[in-house]
mmCIF file of C-alpha atoms in Angstrom:
data_model
loop_
_atom_site.group_PDB
_atom_site.id
_atom_site.type_symbol
_atom_site.label_atom_id
_atom_site.label_comp_id
_atom_site.label_asym_id
_atom_site.label_seq_id
_atom_site.Cartn_x
_atom_site.Cartn_y
_atom_site.Cartn_z
ATOM 1 C CA UNK K 1 -61.052 -26.869 178.437
ATOM 2 C CA UNK K 2 -60.497 -30.232 178.142
ATOM 3 C CA UNK K 3 -57.672 -32.986 178.854
ATOM 4 C CA UNK K 4 -57.484 -36.251 177.808
ATOM 5 C CA UNK K 5 -55.684 -38.920 180.629
ATOM 6 C CA UNK K 6 -55.084 -42.432 180.589
ATOM 7 C CA UNK K 7 -54.917 -44.346 183.847
ATOM 8 C CA UNK K 8 -51.274 -44.111 184.355
ATOM 9 C CA UNK K 9 -51.897 -40.503 184.778
ATOM 10 C CA UNK K 10 -49.956 -39.328 181.129
ATOM 11 C CA UNK K 11 -51.867 -36.020 179.883
ATOM 12 C CA UNK K 12 -52.623 -37.284 176.048
ATOM 13 C CA UNK K 13 -54.150 -34.272 175.044
ATOM 14 C CA UNK K 14 -55.619 -31.029 175.636
ATOM 15 C CA UNK K 15 -57.679 -28.851 173.722
ATOM 16 C CA UNK K 16 -60.904 -26.488 173.772
ATOM 17 C CA UNK K 17 -64.637 -26.992 172.630
ATOM 18 C CA UNK K 18 -67.451 -24.816 172.144
ATOM 19 C CA UNK K 19 -70.672 -24.786 174.542
ATOM 20 C CA UNK K 20 -72.731 -26.259 171.710
ATOM 21 C CA UNK K 21 -73.730 -29.486 169.610
ATOM 22 C CA UNK K 22 -70.949 -28.900 167.462
ATOM 23 C CA UNK K 23 -68.448 -28.822 170.219
ATOM 24 C CA UNK K 24 -70.011 -31.909 172.165
ATOM 25 C CA UNK K 25 -69.575 -34.180 168.833
ATOM 26 C CA UNK K 26 -65.976 -32.296 168.385
ATOM 27 C CA UNK K 27 -65.022 -33.978 171.665
ATOM 28 C CA UNK K 28 -66.635 -37.399 171.290
ATOM 29 C CA UNK K 29 -64.425 -37.428 167.827
ATOM 30 C CA UNK K 30 -61.264 -36.256 169.736
ATOM 31 C CA UNK K 31 -61.715 -38.379 172.588
ATOM 32 C CA UNK K 32 -62.225 -41.265 170.243
ATOM 33 C CA UNK K 33 -58.959 -40.952 168.764
ATOM 34 C CA UNK K 34 -56.851 -40.550 171.796
ATOM 35 C CA UNK K 35 -58.551 -44.077 172.311
ATOM 36 C CA UNK K 36 -57.523 -45.340 169.102
ATOM 37 C CA UNK K 37 -53.681 -43.786 169.872
ATOM 38 C CA UNK K 38 -53.516 -45.643 173.686
ATOM 39 C CA UNK K 39 -55.825 -48.660 172.959
ATOM 40 C CA UNK K 40 -58.211 -47.728 175.544
ATOM 41 C CA UNK K 41 -60.609 -50.192 175.837
ATOM 42 C CA UNK K 42 -63.035 -47.421 176.884
ATOM 43 C CA UNK K 43 -63.508 -43.782 178.130
ATOM 44 C CA UNK K 44 -65.172 -41.801 181.405
ATOM 45 C CA UNK K 45 -65.651 -38.213 181.632
ATOM 46 C CA UNK K 46 -64.811 -35.955 184.734
ATOM 47 C CA UNK K 47 -67.100 -32.830 184.757
ATOM 48 C CA UNK K 48 -66.750 -30.113 187.120
ATOM 49 C CA UNK K 49 -69.856 -29.852 188.466
ATOM 50 C CA UNK K 50 -70.055 -25.683 188.690
ATOM 51 C CA UNK K 51 -71.093 -22.744 186.822
ATOM 52 C CA UNK K 52 -73.488 -22.949 183.998
ATOM 53 C CA UNK K 53 -71.871 -25.028 181.453
ATOM 54 C CA UNK K 54 -71.686 -28.627 182.887
ATOM 55 C CA UNK K 55 -75.185 -29.529 183.018
ATOM 56 C CA UNK K 56 -75.845 -29.143 178.971
ATOM 57 C CA UNK K 57 -72.720 -31.266 178.262
ATOM 58 C CA UNK K 58 -73.887 -34.208 181.104
ATOM 59 C CA UNK K 59 -77.176 -34.852 179.941
ATOM 60 C CA UNK K 60 -75.387 -34.468 176.057
ATOM 61 C CA UNK K 61 -73.015 -37.592 177.235
ATOM 62 C CA UNK K 62 -76.294 -39.536 179.341
ATOM 63 C CA UNK K 63 -78.223 -39.458 176.501
ATOM 64 C CA UNK K 64 -75.547 -41.599 174.554
ATOM 65 C CA UNK K 65 -74.984 -43.733 177.351
ATOM 66 C CA UNK K 66 -71.534 -42.600 177.678
ATOM 67 C CA UNK K 67 -69.962 -42.655 181.762
ATOM 68 C CA UNK K 68 -69.308 -39.375 183.495
ATOM 69 C CA UNK K 69 -68.689 -38.464 186.899
ATOM 70 C CA UNK K 70 -69.297 -34.771 188.294
ATOM 71 C CA UNK K 71 -66.026 -33.696 190.206
ATOM 72 C CA UNK K 72 -67.135 -31.117 193.172
ATOM 73 C CA UNK K 73 -65.967 -27.730 192.840
ATOM 74 C CA UNK K 74 -64.973 -27.046 196.366
ATOM 75 C CA UNK K 75 -62.931 -30.233 195.840
ATOM 76 C CA UNK K 76 -61.280 -28.709 193.189
ATOM 77 C CA UNK K 77 -60.470 -25.507 195.144
ATOM 78 C CA UNK K 78 -58.828 -27.444 197.525
ATOM 79 C CA UNK K 79 -57.091 -29.479 195.165
ATOM 80 C CA UNK K 80 -56.116 -26.143 193.506
ATOM 81 C CA UNK K 81 -55.133 -24.630 197.092
ATOM 82 C CA UNK K 82 -52.968 -27.641 198.155
ATOM 83 C CA UNK K 83 -50.829 -27.290 194.966
ATOM 84 C CA UNK K 84 -50.752 -23.771 193.757
ATOM 85 C CA UNK K 85 -49.250 -21.290 196.525
ATOM 86 C CA UNK K 86 -50.881 -18.250 194.194
ATOM 87 C CA UNK K 87 -54.438 -20.071 194.424
ATOM 88 C CA UNK K 88 -55.203 -18.985 190.675
ATOM 89 C CA UNK K 89 -57.454 -20.361 188.900
ATOM 90 C CA UNK K 90 -56.569 -21.681 185.503
ATOM 91 C CA UNK K 91 -58.814 -23.526 183.184
ATOM 92 C CA UNK K 92 -56.197 -26.153 181.718
ATOM 93 C CA UNK K 93 -54.437 -26.757 185.081
ATOM 94 C CA UNK K 94 -58.435 -27.538 186.910
ATOM 95 C CA UNK K 95 -59.000 -30.026 183.778
ATOM 96 C CA UNK K 96 -56.296 -31.575 184.669
ATOM 97 C CA UNK K 97 -56.900 -31.884 188.336
ATOM 98 C CA UNK K 98 -60.571 -32.789 187.500
ATOM 99 C CA UNK K 99 -59.175 -35.865 185.692
ATOM 100 C CA UNK K 100 -56.729 -36.279 188.291
ATOM 101 C CA UNK K 101 -59.592 -36.899 190.826
ATOM 102 C CA UNK K 102 -61.775 -38.922 188.911
ATOM 103 C CA UNK K 103 -58.851 -41.066 188.119
ATOM 104 C CA UNK K 104 -58.052 -41.663 191.785
ATOM 105 C CA UNK K 105 -61.963 -41.871 192.598
ATOM 106 C CA UNK K 106 -62.815 -38.385 194.244
ATOM 107 C CA UNK K 107 -65.723 -37.785 192.449
ATOM 108 C CA UNK K 108 -69.210 -37.471 192.906
ATOM 109 C CA UNK K 109 -72.004 -40.550 192.202
ATOM 110 C CA UNK K 110 -75.174 -38.836 190.446
ATOM 111 C CA UNK K 111 -78.153 -39.017 188.589
ATOM 112 C CA UNK K 112 -79.420 -36.359 186.409
ATOM 113 C CA UNK K 113 -82.803 -35.425 187.452
ATOM 114 C CA UNK K 114 -85.238 -36.451 184.523
ATOM 115 C CA UNK K 115 -89.156 -35.215 183.453
ATOM 116 C CA UNK K 116 -91.245 -33.912 186.730
ATOM 117 C CA UNK K 117 -87.770 -34.204 188.717
ATOM 118 C CA UNK K 118 -85.775 -31.895 186.187
ATOM 119 C CA UNK K 119 -88.724 -29.201 186.721
ATOM 120 C CA UNK K 120 -88.883 -29.656 190.655
ATOM 121 C CA UNK K 121 -85.079 -29.295 190.939
ATOM 122 C CA UNK K 122 -85.112 -25.786 188.112
ATOM 123 C CA UNK K 123 -88.118 -24.716 190.563
ATOM 124 C CA UNK K 124 -86.101 -25.136 193.745
ATOM 125 C CA UNK K 125 -82.866 -23.543 192.402
ATOM 126 C CA UNK K 126 -85.239 -20.354 190.849
ATOM 127 C CA UNK K 127 -87.085 -20.297 194.180
ATOM 128 C CA UNK K 128 -83.658 -19.954 196.108
ATOM 129 C CA UNK K 129 -82.075 -17.576 193.259
ATOM 130 C CA UNK K 130 -85.596 -15.129 193.628
ATOM 131 C CA UNK K 131 -84.448 -15.168 197.820
ATOM 132 C CA UNK K 132 -80.839 -14.032 197.095
ATOM 133 C CA UNK K 133 -82.255 -11.427 194.910
ATOM 134 C CA UNK K 134 -84.476 -10.218 197.532
ATOM 135 C CA UNK K 135 -81.890 -10.303 200.022
ATOM 136 C CA UNK K 136 -79.420 -8.169 197.899
ATOM 137 C CA UNK K 137 -82.397 -5.537 197.539
ATOM 138 C CA UNK K 138 -83.043 -5.213 200.674
ATOM 139 C CA UNK K 139 -79.697 -5.137 202.033
ATOM 140 C CA UNK K 140 -78.922 -1.901 199.123
ATOM 141 C CA UNK K 141 -82.586 -0.407 200.708
ATOM 142 C CA UNK K 142 -80.862 -0.961 204.359
ATOM 143 C CA UNK K 143 -77.684 0.969 203.518
ATOM 144 C CA UNK K 144 -80.046 3.984 201.747
ATOM 145 C CA UNK K 145 -81.848 4.385 205.251
ATOM 146 C CA UNK K 146 -78.900 4.030 207.258
ATOM 147 C CA UNK K 147 -78.034 7.877 206.395
ATOM 148 C CA UNK K 148 -81.753 8.799 205.137
ATOM 149 C CA UNK K 149 -83.913 7.250 207.971
ATOM 150 C CA UNK K 150 -82.021 5.562 210.297
ATOM 151 C CA UNK K 151 -84.659 5.413 212.707
ATOM 152 C CA UNK K 152 -86.947 3.450 210.865
ATOM 153 C CA UNK K 153 -85.364 0.259 212.564
ATOM 154 C CA UNK K 154 -86.682 1.189 215.530
ATOM 155 C CA UNK K 155 -90.086 1.039 214.467
ATOM 156 C CA UNK K 156 -89.500 -1.778 211.895
ATOM 157 C CA UNK K 157 -87.109 -4.785 212.490
ATOM 158 C CA UNK K 158 -87.524 -5.850 209.134
ATOM 159 C CA UNK K 159 -87.575 -3.523 206.501
ATOM 160 C CA UNK K 160 -88.711 -5.914 204.001
ATOM 161 C CA UNK K 161 -92.948 -6.119 205.593
ATOM 162 C CA UNK K 162 -95.994 -4.808 203.903
ATOM 163 C CA UNK K 163 -96.407 -2.083 206.399
ATOM 164 C CA UNK K 164 -93.092 -1.054 206.305
ATOM 165 C CA UNK K 165 -92.804 -1.426 202.331
ATOM 166 C CA UNK K 166 -95.914 1.079 202.426
ATOM 167 C CA UNK K 167 -94.620 3.782 204.279
ATOM 168 C CA UNK K 168 -91.186 3.631 202.190
ATOM 169 C CA UNK K 169 -93.087 3.334 199.075
ATOM 170 C CA UNK K 170 -95.073 6.335 200.045
ATOM 171 C CA UNK K 171 -93.223 8.223 202.200
ATOM 172 C CA UNK K 172 -89.457 7.526 202.279
ATOM 173 C CA UNK K 173 -88.420 10.932 203.614
ATOM 174 C CA UNK K 174 -88.696 11.277 207.329
ATOM 175 C CA UNK K 175 -88.406 15.140 206.538
ATOM 176 C CA UNK K 176 -91.282 14.905 204.583
ATOM 177 C CA UNK K 177 -93.378 12.987 207.605
ATOM 178 C CA UNK K 178 -92.570 15.588 209.798
ATOM 179 C CA UNK K 179 -93.974 18.426 207.845
ATOM 180 C CA UNK K 180 -97.392 16.235 207.710
ATOM 181 C CA UNK K 181 -99.690 16.448 210.520
ATOM 182 C CA UNK K 182 -100.094 13.175 212.081
ATOM 183 C CA UNK K 183 -104.243 13.181 211.373
ATOM 184 C CA UNK K 184 -102.999 13.775 207.348
ATOM 185 C CA UNK K 185 -99.897 11.151 207.601
ATOM 186 C CA UNK K 186 -102.612 8.455 208.969
ATOM 187 C CA UNK K 187 -104.984 9.109 207.049
ATOM 188 C CA UNK K 188 -103.492 9.405 203.741
ATOM 189 C CA UNK K 189 -101.365 6.066 204.623
ATOM 190 C CA UNK K 190 -104.692 4.306 205.211
ATOM 191 C CA UNK K 191 -106.755 5.740 202.186
ATOM 192 C CA UNK K 192 -103.378 4.886 199.963
ATOM 193 C CA UNK K 193 -103.764 1.018 201.035
ATOM 194 C CA UNK K 194 -107.088 0.620 201.558
ATOM 195 C CA UNK K 195 -108.110 -2.961 201.779
ATOM 196 C CA UNK K 196 -104.621 -3.769 202.785
ATOM 197 C CA UNK K 197 -103.213 -5.104 206.470
ATOM 198 C CA UNK K 198 -101.377 -2.133 207.788
ATOM 199 C CA UNK K 199 -100.553 -2.240 211.266
ATOM 200 C CA UNK K 200 -101.715 1.275 212.067
ATOM 201 C CA UNK K 201 -99.460 0.706 215.464
ATOM 202 C CA UNK K 202 -96.318 0.717 213.505
ATOM 203 C CA UNK K 203 -97.840 3.545 211.030
ATOM 204 C CA UNK K 204 -98.079 5.839 213.859
ATOM 205 C CA UNK K 205 -94.632 5.091 215.326
ATOM 206 C CA UNK K 206 -92.901 5.727 212.550
ATOM 207 C CA UNK K 207 -94.276 9.264 212.243
ATOM 208 C CA UNK K 208 -92.801 10.006 215.774
ATOM 209 C CA UNK K 209 -89.400 8.388 214.837
ATOM 210 C CA UNK K 210 -89.435 11.258 211.916
ATOM 211 C CA UNK K 211 -89.891 13.483 214.230
ATOM 212 C CA UNK K 212 -87.027 12.718 216.156
ATOM 213 C CA UNK K 213 -84.695 11.695 213.014
ATOM 214 C CA UNK K 214 -81.276 12.704 212.132
ATOM 215 C CA UNK K 215 -81.245 11.846 208.928
ATOM 216 C CA UNK K 216 -79.336 13.864 206.435
ATOM 217 C CA UNK K 217 -80.814 16.582 204.508
ATOM 218 C CA UNK K 218 -78.124 16.542 200.951
ATOM 219 C CA UNK K 219 -79.190 14.582 198.454
ATOM 220 C CA UNK K 220 -82.472 13.373 199.496
ATOM 221 C CA UNK K 221 -84.174 13.354 196.388
ATOM 222 C CA UNK K 222 -82.183 10.961 194.444
ATOM 223 C CA UNK K 223 -82.084 9.033 197.705
ATOM 224 C CA UNK K 224 -85.742 8.732 197.905
ATOM 225 C CA UNK K 225 -85.956 7.705 194.335
ATOM 226 C CA UNK K 226 -83.358 4.542 194.615
ATOM 227 C CA UNK K 227 -85.650 3.708 197.535
ATOM 228 C CA UNK K 228 -88.787 3.696 195.296
ATOM 229 C CA UNK K 229 -87.199 1.621 192.887
ATOM 230 C CA UNK K 230 -85.527 -1.279 195.801
ATOM 231 C CA UNK K 231 -89.553 -0.991 197.299
ATOM 232 C CA UNK K 232 -90.720 -1.734 193.603
ATOM 233 C CA UNK K 233 -87.748 -4.804 193.139
ATOM 234 C CA UNK K 234 -88.617 -6.447 196.449
ATOM 235 C CA UNK K 235 -92.110 -6.162 196.170
ATOM 236 C CA UNK K 236 -91.883 -7.882 192.576
ATOM 237 C CA UNK K 237 -89.665 -10.658 193.688
ATOM 238 C CA UNK K 238 -91.619 -11.244 196.774
ATOM 239 C CA UNK K 239 -94.666 -11.768 194.055
ATOM 240 C CA UNK K 240 -92.452 -13.950 191.468
ATOM 241 C CA UNK K 241 -91.296 -15.986 194.449
ATOM 242 C CA UNK K 242 -94.873 -16.837 195.642
ATOM 243 C CA UNK K 243 -95.465 -17.677 192.547
ATOM 244 C CA UNK K 244 -92.909 -19.923 192.147
ATOM 245 C CA UNK K 245 -93.912 -21.795 195.364
ATOM 246 C CA UNK K 246 -97.250 -22.336 194.365
ATOM 247 C CA UNK K 247 -95.567 -24.096 191.201
ATOM 248 C CA UNK K 248 -92.800 -26.346 193.794
ATOM 249 C CA UNK K 249 -96.522 -27.093 195.519
ATOM 250 C CA UNK K 250 -98.020 -28.426 192.425
ATOM 251 C CA UNK K 251 -95.312 -30.512 191.357
ATOM 252 C CA UNK K 252 -94.728 -31.819 194.746
ATOM 253 C CA UNK K 253 -98.205 -33.044 195.146
ATOM 254 C CA UNK K 254 -97.770 -34.673 191.622
ATOM 255 C CA UNK K 255 -94.955 -37.188 192.698
ATOM 256 C CA UNK K 256 -96.073 -40.511 194.259
ATOM 257 C CA UNK K 257 -92.947 -40.170 197.300
ATOM 258 C CA UNK K 258 -94.398 -36.489 198.158
ATOM 259 C CA UNK K 259 -97.532 -38.032 200.230
ATOM 260 C CA UNK K 260 -95.083 -39.838 202.686
ATOM 261 C CA UNK K 261 -92.351 -37.274 203.067
ATOM 262 C CA UNK K 262 -95.174 -34.689 204.007
ATOM 263 C CA UNK K 263 -95.999 -36.917 206.544
ATOM 264 C CA UNK K 264 -92.454 -36.333 208.255
ATOM 265 C CA UNK K 265 -92.643 -33.666 211.014
ATOM 266 C CA UNK K 266 -90.341 -30.554 209.529
ATOM 267 C CA UNK K 267 -90.835 -31.883 205.744
ATOM 268 C CA UNK K 268 -92.512 -29.045 204.043
ATOM 269 C CA UNK K 269 -93.068 -28.820 200.240
ATOM 270 C CA UNK K 270 -90.173 -26.408 199.895
ATOM 271 C CA UNK K 271 -87.664 -28.801 201.284
ATOM 272 C CA UNK K 272 -88.653 -32.004 199.515
ATOM 273 C CA UNK K 273 -88.630 -29.918 196.366
ATOM 274 C CA UNK K 274 -85.004 -29.811 197.141
ATOM 275 C CA UNK K 275 -84.305 -33.372 198.337
ATOM 276 C CA UNK K 276 -86.446 -35.046 194.899
ATOM 277 C CA UNK K 277 -84.867 -32.137 192.694
ATOM 278 C CA UNK K 278 -81.626 -33.471 193.460
ATOM 279 C CA UNK K 279 -81.748 -37.220 193.921
ATOM 280 C CA UNK K 280 -84.898 -38.201 191.419
ATOM 281 C CA UNK K 281 -87.334 -41.160 191.888
ATOM 282 C CA UNK K 282 -86.663 -42.524 195.305
ATOM 283 C CA UNK K 283 -87.307 -46.194 194.096
ATOM 284 C CA UNK K 284 -83.830 -45.622 192.409
ATOM 285 C CA UNK K 285 -82.477 -46.264 195.424
ATOM 286 C CA UNK K 286 -81.411 -49.514 197.511
ATOM 287 C CA UNK K 287 -81.979 -49.581 201.208
ATOM 288 C CA UNK K 288 -79.296 -51.121 203.351
#
């Protein structure tokens, strides 16, 4: 959604364009037409930096040297809440508010990352996106254990650890564990995960917890199946996140500023990736 607004706060036009090259070209043509009508000397675009569409338009404009400013979605939301008692989101009204925030100077100065800095920004967001997905999967797993095996938490405070996931992958139901002898359960676990580090004390403790479990019996077959899927997903997300972290370390090491930033206590590769991915080369900024 686009609105053409002059410095005197008068709305000249409002229209939709598609998120494509043709749509962006149409946007420029319509903007030029409004400039001619209003005898304007120039134009500047206000772009709400939220959702998944804004970045394509921002790079399109930057490549052509056309000025734009980013409007924070949080600033826009506060403006909407202040002006609309129902706080309803409306694309045309949001476009008008974004233009007004630009006119009054309430925008964000920013540089779009290029080259390795753009890769760093993308990798950083992928890393945290995978972390959020893993947290959601862990929360779903936790909800299932609340009914099937609530005592699991007395042994494992963090159910996403390697040993906890190993137990859940092999025997998610406490009732199945309780039917086994201690020796068979321990031998099975250690044989199944031979070569992998498992905390033997924890495996033994979960066997004792299974014998005193108040977990439900009804529908456990499906619940166990769901748990196995979630365990597999958490493991996969953990592995993917590790690979992205390795990529981030490689990218950061390639950047000249990294050796100085890494010398600062408390700054690690992930944090530096977030900083440089958003700011770009530090030599673009002046001190003082």
